[in-house]
Amino acid sequence: MRLPPYAERLQAVLELEQGRHRVIMAAGPHVTGRPGFLHGGAISGLLELAAFVALYEAIGEPGTIRVKPINVTIDFRKGGMLTKTIARGDVIRLGTRIANVEATAWQPESKKPIAVARMNFLIGREQGGLNRR
């Protein structure tokens, strides 16, 4: 599985754990918001990456099926410290045209997330299906 180009800007990488991928983002000036904390946009980007990874794990490689985000809701639960941040997505529902995915970001304990995102995706299964009616 390959991450999109903006993952490189976040210095995010994939890690395989127990047969599932999770996305890990390194801390640094490239993701700093207010002094000592991660920028909310960086956390949001990490959550979006984790949601896409979970969805592609569930439905297949990006070349065969196209997905397009419909909406995203992010709950920031506490400030992200400038340290390694981990995110993982879970597909809640996978239909023929719509998927619901929840992604969670934490540091260092998964039971204490710093942010949670819920994303809905439109799934295009036919060639060029997302732009055709």
mmCIF file with all atom_site columns, N, CA, C and O in Angstrom, residues 1 11 13 20 23-25 43 45 50 56-57 59 62 74-75 78 86 90 105 107 112 117 119-120 124 129:
data_model
loop_
_atom_site.group_PDB
_atom_site.id
_atom_site.type_symbol
_atom_site.label_atom_id
_atom_site.label_alt_id
_atom_site.label_comp_id
_atom_site.label_asym_id
_atom_site.label_entity_id
_atom_site.label_seq_id
_atom_site.pdbx_PDB_ins_code
_atom_site.Cartn_x
_atom_site.Cartn_y
_atom_site.Cartn_z
_atom_site.occupancy
_atom_site.B_iso_or_equiv
_atom_site.pdbx_formal_charge
_atom_site.auth_seq_id
_atom_site.auth_comp_id
_atom_site.auth_asym_id
_atom_site.auth_atom_id
_atom_site.pdbx_PDB_model_num
ATOM 1   N N  . MET A 1 1   ? 0.847   -1.173 0.000   1.00 0.00 ? 1   MET A N  1
ATOM 2   C CA . MET A 1 1   ? 0.000   0.000  0.000   1.00 0.00 ? 1   MET A CA 1
ATOM 3   C C  . MET A 1 1   ? 0.897   1.241  0.000   1.00 0.00 ? 1   MET A C  1
ATOM 4   O O  . MET A 1 1   ? 1.931   1.261  0.645   1.00 0.00 ? 1   MET A O  1
ATOM 5   N N  . GLN A 1 11  ? 5.539   13.619 7.061   1.00 0.00 ? 11  GLN A N  1
ATOM 6   C CA . GLN A 1 11  ? 6.524   12.603 7.470   1.00 0.00 ? 11  GLN A CA 1
ATOM 7   C C  . GLN A 1 11  ? 5.800   11.424 8.117   1.00 0.00 ? 11  GLN A C  1
ATOM 8   O O  . GLN A 1 11  ? 6.196   10.913 9.155   1.00 0.00 ? 11  GLN A O  1
ATOM 9   N N  . VAL A 1 13  ? 4.365   7.529  7.902   1.00 0.00 ? 13  VAL A N  1
ATOM 10  C CA . VAL A 1 13  ? 4.723   6.246  7.304   1.00 0.00 ? 13  VAL A CA 1
ATOM 11  C C  . VAL A 1 13  ? 3.725   5.186  7.764   1.00 0.00 ? 13  VAL A C  1
ATOM 12  O O  . VAL A 1 13  ? 3.060   5.336  8.789   1.00 0.00 ? 13  VAL A O  1
ATOM 13  N N  . ARG A 1 20  ? -2.721  -5.455 10.203  1.00 0.00 ? 20  ARG A N  1
ATOM 14  C CA . ARG A 1 20  ? -3.390  -4.217 9.796   1.00 0.00 ? 20  ARG A CA 1
ATOM 15  C C  . ARG A 1 20  ? -2.382  -3.080 9.807   1.00 0.00 ? 20  ARG A C  1
ATOM 16  O O  . ARG A 1 20  ? -1.457  -3.064 10.613  1.00 0.00 ? 20  ARG A O  1
ATOM 17  N N  . VAL A 1 23  ? -0.868  4.349  10.691  1.00 0.00 ? 23  VAL A N  1
ATOM 18  C CA . VAL A 1 23  ? -0.073  5.446  10.149  1.00 0.00 ? 23  VAL A CA 1
ATOM 19  C C  . VAL A 1 23  ? 0.619   6.143  11.314  1.00 0.00 ? 23  VAL A C  1
ATOM 20  O O  . VAL A 1 23  ? -0.022  6.486  12.309  1.00 0.00 ? 23  VAL A O  1
ATOM 21  N N  . ILE A 1 24  ? 1.921   6.354  11.163  1.00 0.00 ? 24  ILE A N  1
ATOM 22  C CA . ILE A 1 24  ? 2.714   6.983  12.216  1.00 0.00 ? 24  ILE A CA 1
ATOM 23  C C  . ILE A 1 24  ? 3.301   8.280  11.680  1.00 0.00 ? 24  ILE A C  1
ATOM 24  O O  . ILE A 1 24  ? 3.913   8.303  10.617  1.00 0.00 ? 24  ILE A O  1
ATOM 25  N N  . MET A 1 25  ? 3.096   9.348  12.439  1.00 0.00 ? 25  MET A N  1
ATOM 26  C CA . MET A 1 25  ? 3.592   10.669 12.049  1.00 0.00 ? 25  MET A CA 1
ATOM 27  C C  . MET A 1 25  ? 4.661   11.110 13.047  1.00 0.00 ? 25  MET A C  1
ATOM 28  O O  . MET A 1 25  ? 4.435   11.119 14.257  1.00 0.00 ? 25  MET A O  1
ATOM 29  N N  . ILE A 1 43  ? -2.948  16.858 12.615  1.00 0.00 ? 43  ILE A N  1
ATOM 30  C CA . ILE A 1 43  ? -3.698  15.741 13.215  1.00 0.00 ? 43  ILE A CA 1
ATOM 31  C C  . ILE A 1 43  ? -4.826  15.329 12.277  1.00 0.00 ? 43  ILE A C  1
ATOM 32  O O  . ILE A 1 43  ? -5.051  14.131 12.046  1.00 0.00 ? 43  ILE A O  1
ATOM 33  N N  . GLY A 1 45  ? -4.958  15.672 9.015   1.00 0.00 ? 45  GLY A N  1
ATOM 34  C CA . GLY A 1 45  ? -4.370  14.983 7.867   1.00 0.00 ? 45  GLY A CA 1
ATOM 35  C C  . GLY A 1 45  ? -3.985  13.557 8.196   1.00 0.00 ? 45  GLY A C  1
ATOM 36  O O  . GLY A 1 45  ? -4.201  12.639 7.397   1.00 0.00 ? 45  GLY A O  1
ATOM 37  N N  . ALA A 1 50  ? -5.268  7.692  7.815   1.00 0.00 ? 50  ALA A N  1
ATOM 38  C CA . ALA A 1 50  ? -5.632  6.432  8.475   1.00 0.00 ? 50  ALA A CA 1
ATOM 39  C C  . ALA A 1 50  ? -6.978  5.921  7.976   1.00 0.00 ? 50  ALA A C  1
ATOM 40  O O  . ALA A 1 50  ? -7.164  4.711  7.793   1.00 0.00 ? 50  ALA A O  1
ATOM 41  N N  . TYR A 1 56  ? -9.071  1.252  2.041   1.00 0.00 ? 56  TYR A N  1
ATOM 42  C CA . TYR A 1 56  ? -8.421  0.494  0.975   1.00 0.00 ? 56  TYR A CA 1
ATOM 43  C C  . TYR A 1 56  ? -8.065  -0.918 1.421   1.00 0.00 ? 56  TYR A C  1
ATOM 44  O O  . TYR A 1 56  ? -8.071  -1.842 0.608   1.00 0.00 ? 56  TYR A O  1
ATOM 45  N N  . GLU A 1 57  ? -7.764  -1.103 2.678   1.00 0.00 ? 57  GLU A N  1
ATOM 46  C CA . GLU A 1 57  ? -7.550  -2.464 3.177   1.00 0.00 ? 57  GLU A CA 1
ATOM 47  C C  . GLU A 1 57  ? -8.833  -3.279 3.063   1.00 0.00 ? 57  GLU A C  1
ATOM 48  O O  . GLU A 1 57  ? -8.795  -4.467 2.778   1.00 0.00 ? 57  GLU A O  1
ATOM 49  N N  . ILE A 1 59  ? -11.508 -2.711 0.879   1.00 0.00 ? 59  ILE A N  1
ATOM 50  C CA . ILE A 1 59  ? -12.107 -2.883 -0.443  1.00 0.00 ? 59  ILE A CA 1
ATOM 51  C C  . ILE A 1 59  ? -11.124 -3.214 -1.550  1.00 0.00 ? 59  ILE A C  1
ATOM 52  O O  . ILE A 1 59  ? -11.542 -3.633 -2.617  1.00 0.00 ? 59  ILE A O  1
ATOM 53  N N  . PRO A 1 62  ? -6.275  1.039  -4.661  1.00 0.00 ? 62  PRO A N  1
ATOM 54  C CA . PRO A 1 62  ? -6.864  2.253  -5.226  1.00 0.00 ? 62  PRO A CA 1
ATOM 55  C C  . PRO A 1 62  ? -7.049  2.210  -6.741  1.00 0.00 ? 62  PRO A C  1
ATOM 56  O O  . PRO A 1 62  ? -7.928  2.869  -7.258  1.00 0.00 ? 62  PRO A O  1
ATOM 57  N N  . ILE A 1 74  ? -14.316 15.818 12.937  1.00 0.00 ? 74  ILE A N  1
ATOM 58  C CA . ILE A 1 74  ? -13.188 15.506 13.816  1.00 0.00 ? 74  ILE A CA 1
ATOM 59  C C  . ILE A 1 74  ? -13.477 16.031 15.209  1.00 0.00 ? 74  ILE A C  1
ATOM 60  O O  . ILE A 1 74  ? -13.862 17.195 15.374  1.00 0.00 ? 74  ILE A O  1
ATOM 61  N N  . ASP A 1 75  ? -13.301 15.162 16.188  1.00 0.00 ? 75  ASP A N  1
ATOM 62  C CA . ASP A 1 75  ? -13.410 15.548 17.592  1.00 0.00 ? 75  ASP A CA 1
ATOM 63  C C  . ASP A 1 75  ? -12.001 15.604 18.161  1.00 0.00 ? 75  ASP A C  1
ATOM 64  O O  . ASP A 1 75  ? -11.333 14.569 18.268  1.00 0.00 ? 75  ASP A O  1
ATOM 65  N N  . LYS A 1 78  ? -7.892  16.264 23.118  1.00 0.00 ? 78  LYS A N  1
ATOM 66  C CA . LYS A 1 78  ? -6.891  16.964 23.915  1.00 0.00 ? 78  LYS A CA 1
ATOM 67  C C  . LYS A 1 78  ? -5.753  17.380 22.996  1.00 0.00 ? 78  LYS A C  1
ATOM 68  O O  . LYS A 1 78  ? -5.633  16.868 21.878  1.00 0.00 ? 78  LYS A O  1
ATOM 69  N N  . ILE A 1 86  ? 0.246   8.195  16.434  1.00 0.00 ? 86  ILE A N  1
ATOM 70  C CA . ILE A 1 86  ? -0.173  6.994  15.713  1.00 0.00 ? 86  ILE A CA 1
ATOM 71  C C  . ILE A 1 86  ? -1.663  7.098  15.423  1.00 0.00 ? 86  ILE A C  1
ATOM 72  O O  . ILE A 1 86  ? -2.427  7.575  16.268  1.00 0.00 ? 86  ILE A O  1
ATOM 73  N N  . ASP A 1 90  ? -10.909 2.357  11.222  1.00 0.00 ? 90  ASP A N  1
ATOM 74  C CA . ASP A 1 90  ? -11.778 1.177  11.277  1.00 0.00 ? 90  ASP A CA 1
ATOM 75  C C  . ASP A 1 90  ? -12.976 1.434  10.375  1.00 0.00 ? 90  ASP A C  1
ATOM 76  O O  . ASP A 1 90  ? -13.652 2.461  10.520  1.00 0.00 ? 90  ASP A O  1
ATOM 77  N N  . ALA A 1 105 ? -6.524  8.842  16.585  1.00 0.00 ? 105 ALA A N  1
ATOM 78  C CA . ALA A 1 105 ? -5.101  9.196  16.734  1.00 0.00 ? 105 ALA A CA 1
ATOM 79  C C  . ALA A 1 105 ? -4.764  9.228  18.217  1.00 0.00 ? 105 ALA A C  1
ATOM 80  O O  . ALA A 1 105 ? -5.550  9.740  19.020  1.00 0.00 ? 105 ALA A O  1
ATOM 81  N N  . GLN A 1 107 ? -1.305  9.117  21.325  1.00 0.00 ? 107 GLN A N  1
ATOM 82  C CA . GLN A 1 107 ? 0.106   9.215  21.685  1.00 0.00 ? 107 GLN A CA 1
ATOM 83  C C  . GLN A 1 107 ? 0.228   9.157  23.208  1.00 0.00 ? 107 GLN A C  1
ATOM 84  O O  . GLN A 1 107 ? -0.327  10.040 23.851  1.00 0.00 ? 107 GLN A O  1
ATOM 85  N N  . LYS A 1 112 ? -6.292  6.389  25.112  1.00 0.00 ? 112 LYS A N  1
ATOM 86  C CA . LYS A 1 112 ? -6.464  7.813  25.400  1.00 0.00 ? 112 LYS A CA 1
ATOM 87  C C  . LYS A 1 112 ? -6.226  8.607  24.117  1.00 0.00 ? 112 LYS A C  1
ATOM 88  O O  . LYS A 1 112 ? -5.175  9.231  23.936  1.00 0.00 ? 112 LYS A O  1
ATOM 89  N N  . ALA A 1 117 ? -11.891 10.871 14.192  1.00 0.00 ? 117 ALA A N  1
ATOM 90  C CA . ALA A 1 117 ? -12.568 11.374 12.992  1.00 0.00 ? 117 ALA A CA 1
ATOM 91  C C  . ALA A 1 117 ? -13.568 10.346 12.494  1.00 0.00 ? 117 ALA A C  1
ATOM 92  O O  . ALA A 1 117 ? -13.336 9.144  12.587  1.00 0.00 ? 117 ALA A O  1
ATOM 93  N N  . MET A 1 119 ? -15.520 9.642  8.897   1.00 0.00 ? 119 MET A N  1
ATOM 94  C CA . MET A 1 119 ? -15.550 10.047 7.497   1.00 0.00 ? 119 MET A CA 1
ATOM 95  C C  . MET A 1 119 ? -16.522 9.172  6.739   1.00 0.00 ? 119 MET A C  1
ATOM 96  O O  . MET A 1 119 ? -16.621 7.976  6.993   1.00 0.00 ? 119 MET A O  1
ATOM 97  N N  . ASN A 1 120 ? -17.229 9.780  5.801   1.00 0.00 ? 120 ASN A N  1
ATOM 98  C CA . ASN A 1 120 ? -18.100 9.055  4.885   1.00 0.00 ? 120 ASN A CA 1
ATOM 99  C C  . ASN A 1 120 ? -17.498 9.180  3.494   1.00 0.00 ? 120 ASN A C  1
ATOM 100 O O  . ASN A 1 120 ? -17.055 10.262 3.099   1.00 0.00 ? 120 ASN A O  1
ATOM 101 N N  . GLY A 1 124 ? -16.747 4.435  -5.998  1.00 0.00 ? 124 GLY A N  1
ATOM 102 C CA . GLY A 1 124 ? -16.992 4.273  -7.422  1.00 0.00 ? 124 GLY A CA 1
ATOM 103 C C  . GLY A 1 124 ? -16.416 2.956  -7.883  1.00 0.00 ? 124 GLY A C  1
ATOM 104 O O  . GLY A 1 124 ? -15.200 2.789  -7.894  1.00 0.00 ? 124 GLY A O  1
ATOM 105 N N  . GLY A 1 129 ? -16.311 5.861  -12.462 1.00 0.00 ? 129 GLY A N  1
ATOM 106 C CA . GLY A 1 129 ? -17.647 5.885  -11.886 1.00 0.00 ? 129 GLY A CA 1
ATOM 107 C C  . GLY A 1 129 ? -17.973 7.072  -11.010 1.00 0.00 ? 129 GLY A C  1
ATOM 108 O O  . GLY A 1 129 ? -19.128 7.421  -10.883 1.00 0.00 ? 129 GLY A O  1
#
